[in-house]
Coordinates of C-alpha atoms in Angstrom, one line a residue:
Y1 CA -3.2 15.2 213.1
R2 CA -6.4 14.6 215.0
K3 CA -8.0 16.2 218.0
P4 CA -10.7 13.8 219.3
E5 CA -13.1 15.0 221.9
V6 CA -12.5 13.0 225.2
Y7 CA -15.5 14.3 227.0
P8 CA -17.9 17.3 226.7
A9 CA -17.2 20.2 229.1
Q10 CA -19.8 20.6 231.8
W11 CA -20.3 24.2 230.9
S12 CA -21.8 23.0 227.6
D13 CA -25.0 24.9 228.6
D14 CA -23.1 28.1 227.6
P15 CA -21.1 27.3 224.5
D16 CA -20.1 30.9 224.0
R17 CA -18.4 31.2 227.3
L18 CA -14.9 31.1 226.0
H19 CA -15.7 33.5 223.1
L20 CA -17.2 36.1 225.5
C21 CA -14.6 35.8 228.3
L22 CA -10.9 36.2 228.9
A23 CA -9.8 32.7 229.9
A24 CA -6.6 31.3 231.4
G25 CA -5.9 27.6 231.8
A26 CA -3.3 26.2 234.2
P27 CA -0.8 23.7 232.9
F28 CA -1.2 19.9 233.2
G29 CA -5.0 19.8 233.3
G30 CA -5.2 22.4 236.1
P31 CA -8.0 24.9 236.7
V32 CA -9.4 27.3 234.2
A33 CA -10.3 30.9 235.1
T34 CA -12.8 33.1 233.1
V35 CA -13.9 36.7 233.4
R36 CA -16.1 38.8 231.1
N37 CA -14.2 40.4 228.2
E38 CA -15.1 44.0 228.4
H39 CA -14.1 44.6 224.8
V40 CA -16.6 42.1 223.4
F41 CA -20.3 42.8 223.1
Q42 CA -22.2 40.7 225.7
P43 CA -25.8 39.5 225.3
V44 CA -27.8 40.1 228.4
K45 CA -28.4 36.8 230.3
G46 CA -29.7 37.1 233.8
S47 CA -27.6 39.3 236.1
L48 CA -25.4 42.0 234.8
Q49 CA -22.9 41.5 237.6
T50 CA -19.5 40.4 236.3
H51 CA -17.9 37.5 238.1
L52 CA -14.5 35.9 238.2
Q53 CA -15.0 32.2 238.0
T54 CA -12.7 29.2 238.3
W55 CA -13.4 25.8 236.8
T56 CA -12.0 22.3 236.7
A57 CA -10.5 21.2 233.3
A58 CA -13.8 19.3 232.8
G59 CA -15.8 22.5 233.1
R60 CA -17.2 22.1 236.6
L61 CA -17.5 25.3 238.6
I62 CA -15.0 25.6 241.5
Q63 CA -15.7 29.1 242.8
S64 CA -17.2 32.4 241.7
A65 CA -16.6 35.9 243.1
P66 CA -17.8 39.4 242.0
W67 CA -15.5 41.2 239.7
V68 CA -15.5 45.0 239.9
H69 CA -12.2 45.8 238.1
T70 CA -11.7 47.2 234.6
G71 CA -8.7 47.4 232.2
L72 CA -7.7 43.7 232.4
V73 CA -5.0 43.0 229.8
T74 CA -4.3 39.3 230.4
M75 CA -4.3 36.7 233.1
G76 CA -2.5 33.4 233.7
W77 CA -1.4 31.0 236.4
S78 CA 1.8 31.1 238.4
A79 CA 4.1 28.2 239.4
Q80 CA 2.2 28.1 242.7
E81 CA -1.1 27.8 240.8
T82 CA -2.3 31.3 241.8
L83 CA -4.2 33.3 239.2
V84 CA -2.3 36.4 238.0
C85 CA -4.3 39.3 236.5
V86 CA -2.4 42.2 234.7
F87 CA -4.1 45.5 234.2
E88 CA -3.6 48.5 231.8
S89 CA -2.4 50.6 234.7
G90 CA 0.5 48.2 235.4
L91 CA -1.3 46.9 238.5
I92 CA -1.2 43.1 239.2
R93 CA -3.8 41.3 241.3
T94 CA -3.4 37.6 242.3
Y95 CA -6.1 35.2 243.4
S96 CA -6.3 31.7 244.8
V97 CA -8.1 28.9 243.0
M98 CA -11.1 29.8 245.3
C99 CA -11.1 33.4 243.9
E100 CA -9.7 34.8 247.1
P101 CA -7.5 38.0 246.7
L102 CA -3.8 37.4 247.6
H103 CA -1.5 40.2 246.3
V104 CA -1.9 43.6 244.8
F105 CA 1.0 45.7 243.6
T106 CA 2.1 48.0 240.8
I107 CA 4.9 46.9 238.5
D108 CA 6.2 50.4 237.8
E109 CA 4.5 53.8 238.1
R110 CA 6.2 54.8 234.7
I111 CA 3.7 52.5 232.9
K112 CA 0.9 55.0 233.4
S113 CA 3.0 57.8 232.0
E114 CA 3.8 55.6 229.0
G115 CA 0.1 55.4 228.1
G116 CA -0.6 52.2 230.0
A117 CA 0.0 48.5 229.2
I118 CA -1.4 47.2 225.9
M119 CA 0.1 43.7 226.0
A120 CA 1.5 41.3 228.6
S121 CA 3.2 38.0 228.6
L122 CA 3.3 35.8 231.7
W123 CA 5.6 33.0 232.6
P124 CA 5.3 31.0 235.9
T125 CA 7.4 33.4 238.0
G126 CA 7.1 36.7 236.2
V127 CA 5.6 39.0 233.6
A128 CA 6.6 41.2 230.7
V129 CA 4.5 44.3 229.9
L130 CA 4.5 46.4 226.7
T131 CA 3.2 50.0 227.0
R132 CA 1.4 52.1 224.5
K133 CA 4.7 54.0 223.8
S134 CA 6.4 50.7 223.0
S135 CA 8.5 50.4 226.2
L136 CA 9.1 47.0 227.8
F137 CA 8.9 46.4 231.5
V138 CA 9.8 43.0 232.9
N139 CA 9.0 42.0 236.5
T140 CA 10.7 38.8 237.7
S141 CA 8.3 38.3 240.6
L142 CA 4.5 37.8 240.8
T143 CA 4.3 39.0 244.5
R144 CA 6.3 42.3 244.5
S145 CA 8.0 44.8 242.2
E146 CA 10.8 47.2 243.3
D147 CA 14.1 45.4 242.6
A148 CA 12.3 42.8 240.6
C149 CA 11.3 45.3 237.9
H150 CA 13.5 46.1 235.0
R151 CA 13.0 48.4 232.0
F152 CA 14.3 46.7 228.9
A153 CA 16.2 48.2 226.0
D154 CA 14.4 50.5 223.6
L155 CA 12.5 48.6 220.8
R156 CA 13.1 51.4 218.2
V157 CA 10.0 50.6 216.2
P158 CA 7.8 53.1 214.4
S159 CA 4.5 51.5 215.2
A160 CA 3.0 49.3 218.0
P161 CA 4.3 45.7 217.9
L162 CA 1.9 42.9 217.1
C163 CA 2.7 40.5 219.9
I164 CA 5.3 39.8 222.6
C165 CA 6.5 36.5 224.2
A166 CA 8.6 36.3 227.3
L167 CA 11.3 33.6 227.5
P168 CA 11.7 32.5 231.2
P169 CA 15.1 32.8 232.8
P170 CA 17.2 29.6 233.3
S171 CA 16.4 29.7 237.1
E172 CA 13.9 31.5 239.4
E173 CA 16.7 33.5 240.9
S174 CA 17.9 34.8 237.6
A175 CA 16.8 38.1 236.0
D176 CA 18.2 36.9 232.6
V177 CA 14.8 37.2 230.8
Q178 CA 14.5 37.7 227.0
V179 CA 11.4 38.9 225.2
I180 CA 10.5 38.1 221.6
V181 CA 8.7 40.9 219.9
G182 CA 6.8 40.6 216.6
T183 CA 6.7 43.9 214.7
A184 CA 4.2 45.3 212.1
E185 CA 7.1 46.1 209.8
G186 CA 8.2 42.4 209.6
P187 CA 11.3 41.8 211.7
V188 CA 11.2 39.7 214.9
L189 CA 13.2 41.2 217.7
M190 CA 14.9 39.7 220.6
V191 CA 15.1 42.1 223.6
D192 CA 16.8 42.0 226.9
R193 CA 17.9 44.6 229.5
H194 CA 20.8 45.8 227.4
S195 CA 20.1 45.4 223.7
T196 CA 17.5 44.8 220.9
R197 CA 18.4 42.7 217.9
D198 CA 16.7 41.4 214.8
I199 CA 16.9 37.6 214.9
G200 CA 16.7 37.4 211.1
L201 CA 13.3 36.0 210.3
T202 CA 12.3 37.4 206.9
D203 CA 8.8 36.0 206.3
G204 CA 7.0 38.3 208.7
P205 CA 5.0 40.1 210.0
F206 CA 4.3 37.4 212.6

């Protein structure tokens, strides 16, 4: 296996960019979004103002906009190539490739009472969110919540999971989403709206 360098990224003037930022790349050589990671110590370089920035796959800046939000958990790209940002409060903000705000909505108000979101897994048409109290909320839309939001089965784990991965439904209209959960105790769980089961991987934790 080899990974040859095809060309240098045009942001090579700042080689630490990807280490200091949360980054999300769109599929098939699409745009890359970056924003300062508030949990990583940042050396002072020029302005202290944080910006949301989008880049081509070659590292050429597309657009930049001031970023005043905190509590970003993860971000990714939708099937319509809009940037989706998931926050600890359960809030979702979406942006165009030109960093223009599009939608703002809350997945479920219960996420706040569950201690907020600590992990999230996106797929092109939805998002799964894990709360601090180990509850799973899955929203099958990236533009609204309400009937698109479902609370999944209880994980029944004694400590916070290590990771989650949402498996998209067979069609955009379906709510038949499953979430794989890696636990600190070892078992890997498969969770849906009605049940939680151990899928039998014994070499964990993963």
